[in-house]
XYZ file of C-alpha atoms in Angstrom:
544
model
C -2.604 -9.992 -28.218
C 0.843 -12.622 -28.334
C 1.851 -13.095 -25.119
C 4.925 -10.541 -24.106
C 8.027 -11.843 -22.178
C 9.581 -10.033 -19.278
C 13.163 -11.783 -18.279
C 14.659 -11.027 -15.534
C 18.126 -11.859 -14.384
C 20.198 -11.219 -11.451
C 23.981 -10.214 -11.189
C 26.826 -10.010 -8.975
C 25.892 -11.720 -5.913
C 22.669 -13.774 -4.631
C 20.000 -12.333 -2.419
C 19.290 -8.803 -3.535
C 15.311 -9.012 -4.169
C 14.907 -10.411 -7.834
C 11.634 -12.330 -6.524
C 10.509 -9.103 -5.510
C 11.156 -6.589 -8.179
C 9.758 -9.552 -10.634
C 6.599 -9.550 -8.516
C 6.589 -5.652 -8.232
C 6.308 -5.155 -11.942
C 3.984 -8.037 -12.257
C 1.470 -6.509 -9.886
C 1.873 -3.056 -11.320
C 1.007 -4.430 -14.807
C -1.962 -6.246 -13.628
C -3.334 -3.348 -11.772
C -3.222 -1.820 -15.430
C -5.622 -4.205 -16.537
C -3.111 -6.943 -18.334
C -3.442 -10.716 -17.334
C 0.113 -11.592 -16.144
C 1.596 -14.228 -14.754
C 4.972 -15.540 -13.339
C 7.460 -17.663 -13.619
C 10.484 -18.848 -11.588
C 13.152 -21.333 -13.118
C 15.601 -22.543 -10.623
C 18.867 -24.053 -12.075
C 19.654 -26.415 -8.956
C 19.471 -30.297 -9.537
C 16.557 -31.106 -7.043
C 13.797 -31.849 -8.793
C 11.872 -29.383 -6.499
C 13.137 -27.906 -3.023
C 10.868 -30.595 -1.083
C 13.454 -32.218 0.448
C 15.978 -29.320 1.568
C 16.678 -28.114 4.901
C 14.988 -24.570 5.045
C 17.984 -23.711 6.558
C 19.655 -24.474 3.345
C 16.980 -22.802 0.929
C 14.673 -20.812 3.110
C 10.701 -21.935 3.005
C 9.151 -24.404 0.887
C 6.003 -22.775 -1.110
C 2.923 -24.844 -1.688
C 1.079 -24.232 -4.087
C -2.914 -25.401 -4.288
C -2.392 -28.102 -6.690
C 0.288 -29.842 -4.595
C 3.949 -28.449 -6.172
C 6.613 -27.471 -3.367
C 8.177 -24.866 -4.975
C 10.674 -22.090 -4.491
C 9.510 -19.365 -1.983
C 9.545 -16.653 -4.687
C 6.590 -18.147 -5.917
C 5.031 -17.055 -2.201
C 6.074 -13.524 -3.238
C 4.269 -13.590 -6.480
C 1.002 -15.088 -5.270
C 0.980 -12.214 -2.498
C 1.564 -9.402 -4.788
C -0.370 -11.060 -8.066
C -3.285 -11.921 -5.461
C -3.782 -15.106 -7.589
C -2.919 -18.743 -7.123
C -0.094 -20.086 -9.203
C 0.559 -24.064 -10.074
C 2.814 -26.749 -10.720
C 3.994 -24.723 -14.349
C 5.113 -21.436 -12.595
C 8.357 -23.438 -10.995
C 10.569 -25.784 -12.402
C 14.333 -26.455 -11.690
C 17.366 -28.186 -13.482
C 16.377 -31.393 -12.157
C 12.934 -31.426 -13.434
C 13.780 -30.439 -17.265
C 16.736 -33.392 -17.198
C 14.192 -36.001 -15.458
C 11.526 -34.752 -18.231
C 14.278 -34.924 -21.161
C 15.642 -38.794 -19.690
C 12.160 -39.913 -19.757
C 11.553 -39.301 -23.132
C 15.012 -40.323 -24.399
C 14.137 -43.648 -22.433
C 10.813 -44.015 -24.228
C 12.593 -43.428 -27.620
C 11.131 -40.257 -28.223
C 14.112 -38.591 -29.890
C 14.094 -41.593 -31.980
C 17.726 -42.589 -31.528
C 19.368 -39.088 -31.801
C 22.395 -37.985 -29.268
C 20.817 -36.103 -26.495
C 22.393 -32.670 -26.212
C 21.876 -29.478 -24.190
C 21.670 -27.788 -26.824
C 18.854 -28.177 -28.159
C 16.943 -30.690 -26.123
C 17.724 -29.554 -22.833
C 17.381 -25.572 -23.848
C 14.193 -26.985 -25.525
C 12.512 -28.152 -22.874
C 13.150 -25.049 -21.162
C 11.590 -22.781 -23.976
C 8.651 -25.640 -23.953
C 8.087 -25.111 -20.163
C 8.046 -21.241 -20.571
C 5.577 -21.188 -23.636
C 3.413 -23.597 -21.520
C 3.215 -21.475 -18.472
C 2.519 -18.134 -20.871
C -0.622 -19.279 -22.523
C -3.344 -17.367 -22.053
C -1.804 -14.442 -20.647
C -0.847 -10.632 -21.641
C 2.149 -11.067 -20.127
C 4.467 -13.533 -18.512
C 7.543 -12.774 -16.157
C 10.143 -14.955 -16.164
C 12.599 -14.859 -13.140
C 15.386 -16.964 -13.885
C 17.448 -18.290 -10.431
C 20.823 -17.885 -9.538
C 23.574 -15.135 -10.758
C 24.549 -14.815 -13.925
C 28.216 -16.504 -14.498
C 26.758 -19.879 -12.610
C 28.027 -22.321 -14.811
C 24.290 -24.159 -14.111
C 22.277 -21.070 -15.433
C 24.346 -20.887 -18.526
C 21.320 -23.163 -20.144
C 18.438 -21.080 -19.077
C 20.215 -17.938 -20.215
C 20.554 -19.683 -23.923
C 16.572 -20.761 -23.924
C 15.488 -17.078 -22.853
C 18.253 -15.525 -25.410
C 16.548 -17.895 -28.202
C 12.986 -17.087 -26.908
C 13.302 -13.613 -27.730
C 14.904 -14.046 -30.477
C 12.001 -16.530 -31.909
C 8.772 -14.137 -30.563
C 10.802 -10.692 -31.501
C 12.199 -7.621 -29.958
C 8.884 -6.251 -29.306
C 7.365 -9.032 -27.402
C 10.578 -9.553 -25.417
C 12.437 -7.539 -22.855
C 15.271 -8.049 -20.574
C 15.702 -7.096 -17.005
C 18.569 -7.353 -15.344
C 19.196 -6.635 -11.669
C 22.455 -6.104 -9.941
C 24.145 -4.358 -6.952
C 25.887 -1.070 -6.707
C 27.238 -0.928 -3.867
C 28.122 2.269 -1.756
C 31.601 2.288 -0.634
C 31.801 4.425 2.933
C 35.726 5.367 2.872
C 35.388 6.431 -0.726
C 31.810 8.183 -0.350
C 30.465 6.805 -3.513
C 28.493 4.507 -5.481
C 30.700 1.758 -7.587
C 29.275 0.608 -11.048
C 32.357 -1.261 -11.618
C 30.304 -4.706 -10.580
C 27.129 -3.424 -12.819
C 29.191 -3.373 -15.771
C 31.094 -6.180 -15.170
C 27.322 -8.390 -14.789
C 26.542 -6.832 -17.622
C 28.933 -7.506 -19.517
C 28.876 -11.421 -18.766
C 25.725 -11.227 -20.231
C 26.559 -9.641 -23.486
C 29.070 -12.660 -23.849
C 26.412 -14.998 -23.938
C 24.228 -12.837 -26.361
C 21.867 -11.212 -23.999
C 21.737 -7.058 -24.157
C 19.614 -5.905 -21.048
C 16.876 -3.209 -22.070
C 16.450 -2.267 -18.239
C 19.000 -2.119 -15.130
C 17.779 -2.144 -11.872
C 20.091 -0.977 -8.947
C 19.860 -2.450 -5.930
C 21.716 0.007 -3.508
C 21.239 0.876 0.457
C 21.535 4.964 -0.933
C 19.702 7.042 -3.649
C 21.754 6.842 -6.765
C 23.138 10.512 -8.158
C 22.086 11.499 -11.458
C 25.712 11.241 -12.421
C 25.611 7.330 -11.415
C 22.357 6.534 -13.427
C 24.485 8.410 -16.366
C 27.132 6.194 -16.152
C 25.542 3.434 -15.810
C 23.410 3.828 -19.016
C 25.794 4.825 -21.156
C 28.277 1.702 -19.777
C 25.393 -0.846 -20.286
C 23.673 0.790 -23.116
C 20.488 1.570 -21.835
C 18.125 4.368 -21.717
C 18.736 6.472 -18.968
C 14.770 6.175 -18.010
C 15.528 2.409 -17.786
C 17.826 2.761 -15.244
C 15.316 2.285 -12.120
C 16.585 2.336 -8.251
C 15.798 -0.482 -5.677
C 16.947 1.058 -2.591
C 16.527 -0.462 1.107
C 13.397 0.311 2.540
C 11.102 -0.398 5.064
C 8.613 -2.805 3.807
C 9.099 -4.991 0.455
C 5.486 -3.967 -0.347
C 6.706 0.035 -0.885
C 8.673 -1.733 -3.951
C 6.109 -1.427 -6.541
C 5.020 2.175 -5.354
C 8.704 3.105 -5.899
C 8.925 1.778 -9.204
C 6.026 3.655 -10.235
C 7.129 6.669 -8.559
C 10.160 6.504 -10.811
C 8.477 5.881 -14.404
C 9.460 2.034 -14.843
C 6.209 1.416 -16.872
C 7.226 3.740 -19.422
C 10.665 1.580 -20.974
C 8.123 -1.200 -20.555
C 5.416 0.138 -22.422
C 7.924 1.414 -25.594
C 9.828 -2.220 -25.221
C 6.983 -4.211 -25.322
C 4.907 -2.099 -27.827
C 1.977 -1.480 -25.292
C -0.377 1.210 -24.669
C 0.129 4.496 -21.845
C 0.103 1.855 -18.447
C -1.714 3.810 -15.580
C -1.974 0.753 -12.678
C -4.583 1.842 -10.044
C -2.850 1.387 -6.461
C -4.878 3.328 -4.130
C -6.003 0.271 -1.672
C -2.219 -0.943 -2.219
C -0.724 2.261 -1.350
C -3.027 2.586 1.833
C -2.174 -0.823 2.993
C 1.397 0.099 2.442
C 1.180 3.023 4.776
C -0.785 0.668 7.540
C 2.675 -1.447 7.547
C 4.642 1.217 8.004
C 3.184 3.547 10.362
C -0.001 1.667 11.968
C -1.562 3.255 14.967
C -1.941 -0.041 17.393
C 0.564 -2.433 18.602
C 0.768 -6.105 19.736
C 3.199 -7.974 20.589
C 3.047 -12.093 18.966
C 5.880 -14.591 20.424
C 6.992 -16.690 17.476
C 8.040 -20.179 18.711
C 9.926 -22.183 16.178
C 13.409 -24.106 15.525
C 14.602 -22.722 12.476
C 14.593 -18.931 13.595
C 18.608 -18.858 12.438
C 16.827 -18.074 9.072
C 14.167 -16.070 9.453
C 13.319 -16.742 5.192
C 12.436 -20.296 6.609
C 8.902 -19.150 7.835
C 8.526 -16.113 5.148
C 4.988 -17.016 4.088
C 4.191 -16.924 7.898
C 6.102 -13.456 8.539
C 4.339 -11.557 5.781
C 0.503 -13.160 6.678
C 1.227 -11.663 10.333
C 2.399 -8.456 8.306
C -1.003 -8.469 6.382
C -3.008 -8.966 9.211
C -1.604 -6.235 11.267
C -1.780 -3.921 8.366
C -5.593 -4.274 7.733
C -5.844 -4.098 11.548
C -3.999 -1.230 11.606
C -1.576 -2.411 14.227
C 2.261 -3.390 14.139
C 2.982 -6.929 15.362
C 5.904 -6.694 17.173
C 7.691 -10.371 16.602
C 9.029 -11.748 19.528
C 11.408 -14.822 18.272
C 11.738 -17.838 20.369
C 13.869 -20.950 19.828
C 11.732 -24.055 20.931
C 14.805 -25.545 22.030
C 15.454 -23.036 24.838
C 12.217 -23.137 26.244
C 11.456 -25.434 28.711
C 8.592 -25.428 32.165
C 11.304 -22.924 34.067
C 11.675 -20.050 31.445
C 8.444 -20.630 29.285
C 6.408 -18.009 31.693
C 9.327 -15.514 31.573
C 9.895 -16.088 27.593
C 6.070 -15.804 26.830
C 4.309 -14.160 29.928
C 4.646 -10.740 28.504
C 3.503 -11.556 24.845
C 0.283 -10.890 23.906
C -0.531 -13.672 22.022
C 1.468 -17.122 20.926
C 2.252 -18.878 18.187
C 3.463 -22.370 17.432
C 5.044 -22.756 13.717
C 5.290 -25.888 11.577
C 8.730 -28.294 11.297
C 9.841 -31.699 10.810
C 12.123 -33.475 13.234
C 12.094 -34.395 17.140
C 14.466 -31.100 17.490
C 12.722 -28.527 19.626
C 9.344 -30.242 20.229
C 9.388 -30.309 23.778
C 10.145 -26.604 24.108
C 7.112 -26.283 21.775
C 4.918 -28.475 23.568
C 5.924 -26.058 26.754
C 4.429 -23.286 24.768
C 1.661 -24.766 24.020
C 0.888 -25.789 27.835
C 1.221 -22.333 28.386
C -0.960 -20.832 26.180
C -3.238 -22.964 27.103
C -3.045 -22.483 30.954
C -2.830 -18.594 30.945
C -5.832 -18.458 28.211
C -3.162 -16.528 26.396
C -4.270 -16.417 22.417
C -2.573 -19.340 20.439
C -2.298 -20.709 17.115
C -0.494 -23.935 16.516
C 0.023 -25.011 12.770
C 0.879 -28.251 10.939
C 3.133 -29.493 13.778
C 2.155 -26.955 16.402
C -1.329 -28.254 16.151
C -0.171 -31.894 16.465
C 1.668 -31.090 19.870
C -1.391 -29.338 21.038
C -2.885 -32.780 20.710
C -0.206 -34.386 22.516
C 0.287 -31.641 25.169
C -3.163 -32.144 25.841
C -3.329 -35.681 25.835
C -0.507 -35.945 28.340
C -1.309 -33.046 31.069
C -5.362 -33.042 30.718
C -6.118 -36.267 29.571
C -3.258 -37.994 31.571
C -1.594 -40.058 29.093
C 1.495 -39.552 30.282
C 3.135 -41.640 27.044
C 1.135 -39.501 24.444
C 3.206 -38.890 21.670
C 3.588 -38.600 17.618
C 4.811 -41.547 15.849
C 7.043 -39.174 13.893
C 9.493 -39.389 17.279
C 8.664 -42.832 18.797
C 7.797 -45.377 16.036
C 6.136 -47.370 18.742
C 4.596 -45.325 20.568
C 2.050 -46.774 23.106
C -0.145 -43.538 23.185
C -0.150 -42.466 19.314
C -2.467 -39.168 19.214
C -0.565 -38.686 16.104
C 0.259 -41.688 13.563
C 0.920 -42.096 9.971
C -1.990 -43.235 7.710
C -1.661 -46.100 5.342
C -3.314 -44.462 2.174
C -4.900 -41.174 1.668
C -6.512 -39.689 -1.532
C -3.997 -36.734 -2.697
C -5.507 -32.957 -4.185
C -6.156 -34.956 -7.794
C -7.657 -37.610 -6.672
C -5.236 -39.914 -6.625
C -4.431 -42.740 -3.845
C -1.270 -42.350 -2.243
C 0.525 -44.752 -0.189
C 2.782 -43.739 2.700
C 5.007 -45.935 5.304
C 8.137 -45.045 7.494
C 10.022 -46.192 4.810
C 8.587 -43.983 2.039
C 11.034 -41.526 0.371
C 10.449 -38.341 1.799
C 10.007 -36.613 -2.116
C 6.335 -36.448 -2.957
C 5.155 -38.736 -0.232
C 3.734 -36.080 1.986
C -0.169 -34.954 1.744
C 0.324 -31.724 -0.121
C -1.553 -28.583 -1.752
C -5.586 -27.687 -1.229
C -7.819 -29.637 0.720
C -11.535 -28.743 1.290
C -12.040 -28.334 5.337
C -15.786 -29.012 6.505
C -16.216 -26.663 9.749
C -18.545 -27.379 12.373
C -21.462 -25.329 12.948
C -20.920 -22.869 15.879
C -17.764 -23.467 16.109
C -14.905 -20.512 16.937
C -13.239 -21.516 13.848
C -17.308 -20.933 12.092
C -16.889 -17.462 12.847
C -13.293 -16.602 12.352
C -13.833 -17.990 8.641
C -17.518 -17.321 8.071
C -17.653 -20.174 6.502
C -18.799 -23.806 6.672
C -16.035 -24.852 4.406
C -13.260 -23.753 3.080
C -9.963 -24.936 1.277
C -6.613 -24.734 2.793
C -3.124 -26.291 1.973
C -1.253 -28.853 3.669
C 2.358 -29.600 3.643
C 2.789 -33.107 5.827
C 3.415 -36.398 6.230
C 1.417 -37.632 9.759
C -2.001 -37.068 10.807
C -4.136 -37.004 14.261
C -5.275 -40.077 15.054
C -8.882 -39.829 15.064
C -9.085 -42.259 17.629
C -8.670 -40.161 20.703
C -11.304 -37.954 18.848
C -14.599 -38.770 21.672
C -11.968 -38.104 24.459
C -10.522 -34.750 23.343
C -14.082 -34.011 22.737
C -15.528 -34.799 26.192
C -12.301 -33.102 28.482
C -13.093 -29.977 25.952
C -10.820 -30.089 22.811
C -13.160 -30.024 20.262
C -12.225 -31.028 16.700
C -13.806 -28.300 14.240
C -12.530 -28.892 11.322
C -12.413 -32.225 9.228
C -11.324 -33.791 5.699
C -12.417 -36.642 4.720
C -12.707 -37.758 7.893
C -9.076 -36.434 8.886
C -8.999 -34.397 11.388
C -7.792 -30.347 10.329
C -8.514 -28.192 13.273
C -9.147 -28.369 17.322
C -10.234 -25.638 19.058
C -10.338 -25.520 22.832
C -13.413 -24.578 24.723
C -13.475 -21.959 27.506
C -10.775 -20.146 25.964
C -10.548 -17.048 24.330
C -8.850 -17.761 20.767
C -7.107 -21.323 21.199
C -6.959 -23.170 17.530
C -4.970 -26.092 15.839
C -4.575 -26.514 12.247
C -3.314 -29.232 10.391
C -2.910 -27.306 7.161
C -0.779 -23.708 6.695
C -3.018 -20.819 6.679
C -0.380 -18.484 5.762
C 0.205 -20.005 2.091
C -2.995 -18.108 1.112
C -2.429 -14.824 3.028
C -2.514 -11.299 0.825
C -1.801 -8.220 1.510
C -5.423 -7.362 0.462
C -6.911 -10.476 1.701
C -5.342 -12.104 4.684
C -6.066 -15.398 5.887
C -8.691 -15.312 8.566
C -7.120 -18.098 11.072
C -4.242 -15.813 11.176
C -6.122 -12.520 11.389
C -8.402 -13.902 14.010
C -5.124 -14.806 16.493
C -3.803 -10.841 15.794
C -7.027 -9.408 16.873
C -7.124 -11.965 19.989
C -3.404 -10.926 20.749
C -4.761 -6.685 20.392
C -7.696 -7.725 22.597
C -5.433 -9.543 25.226
C -3.268 -6.210 25.077
C -6.296 -4.068 26.098
C -7.615 -6.282 28.716
C -4.681 -6.498 30.330
C -3.265 -2.916 29.491
C 0.339 -4.008 28.496
């Protein structure tokens, strides 16, 4: 079967949930037995989001092969339960970089380089590459129709649809249908204008997904169908729901697969969503509960920790418990208020981050967890700061720190290694003056787990592959002193410290990697699952 394409565009404004809508369609098709993949094409000029602030763009998601990508790829992986790669996300910056490199090499034989055909052609080439070997490729175009930077991407998908034929490609447009409380009705005019803008550049959508706060009446759906030139059964609601994991089930109940099968000439699609439905019900109405202190410094924008908050939801669903997250700004946490802010929590998570802001607050959280024996998980910087806290307060090394914050630190328990072998087997060189982009340890690395450790019990294995995104490493020169005082190195990767855990503590683990990147609703990450389980046990023991 030739690969079928579903192109998802967005209108009116950003942040409506194109990524969730695209991932929901993908999971329904996959559960129907098709081989499905996804691609996010982002019109911004950054080569990738790796150097962008989490407050600017939200989380940077990392694939197993080391690509720093848009956070929507996290949704794709979680909904598809598959690992994606470098091929599944590209930006205007990457497209232009490739075209300019070809021009400098003389690949275009002296021709004038233009948006059409060269830039558009490179976009089409990348989409085709991502489609290889799949029954269906769902392509999400970032941004909003009408954005000037998105025009080459829209032209590319228009051309590609003409090339592959009408039964092999489908346009899905997600748009806002606002409910105006004063008028007491939904307004379809923004949708009409958005579709009109699409038509102006040669694209007529085959399906409209309506983002709305309240259910649409049949009259409103008829109006949208008539004005936008789509069948009535191809007007789909995307109503506000308690959980994103309800969206595929909502789409399925509206019969979304019938117009898709008709447009793409597919046989009848009958997905088995029973396990998904079961876990979603646990997300919505679990029987138990626990409270987790989430200590971070980007909490003004929760999407900065999107994969991590989703991984916590996965763990809670599989344990049939609601995890109530208590957000704690590490800049506002100190020795005086740590007990007040953390004392009523059943478990503590110290998240990753970059830069010195909020670091001392995170160290206070680590100290409280260690001394009070509250279940604890430190991720990336959280793990590194658990070493700093232990060195200062247990080993008595008062000047212990990371060279990220104090370049000439007398006790560098966290340091910058000069070189390392990356996930592809190539040697990488890093110094303090290295560019931020592309100089981190990125992607999946194998962690060898110490036998008899808590980590081995948690994973049920002696090795595991987890994903990284960091520049600094735990200094192995302090390993012997840490272990003699009770902080065990229980995971290593080619001599690099990956995991530490505290003896005589119910659950105290620091991991250099980001376990949230591999968590799925149907397969939660073990180290995060272990934290939530320990939190539930701690709550039950204290009867809070």
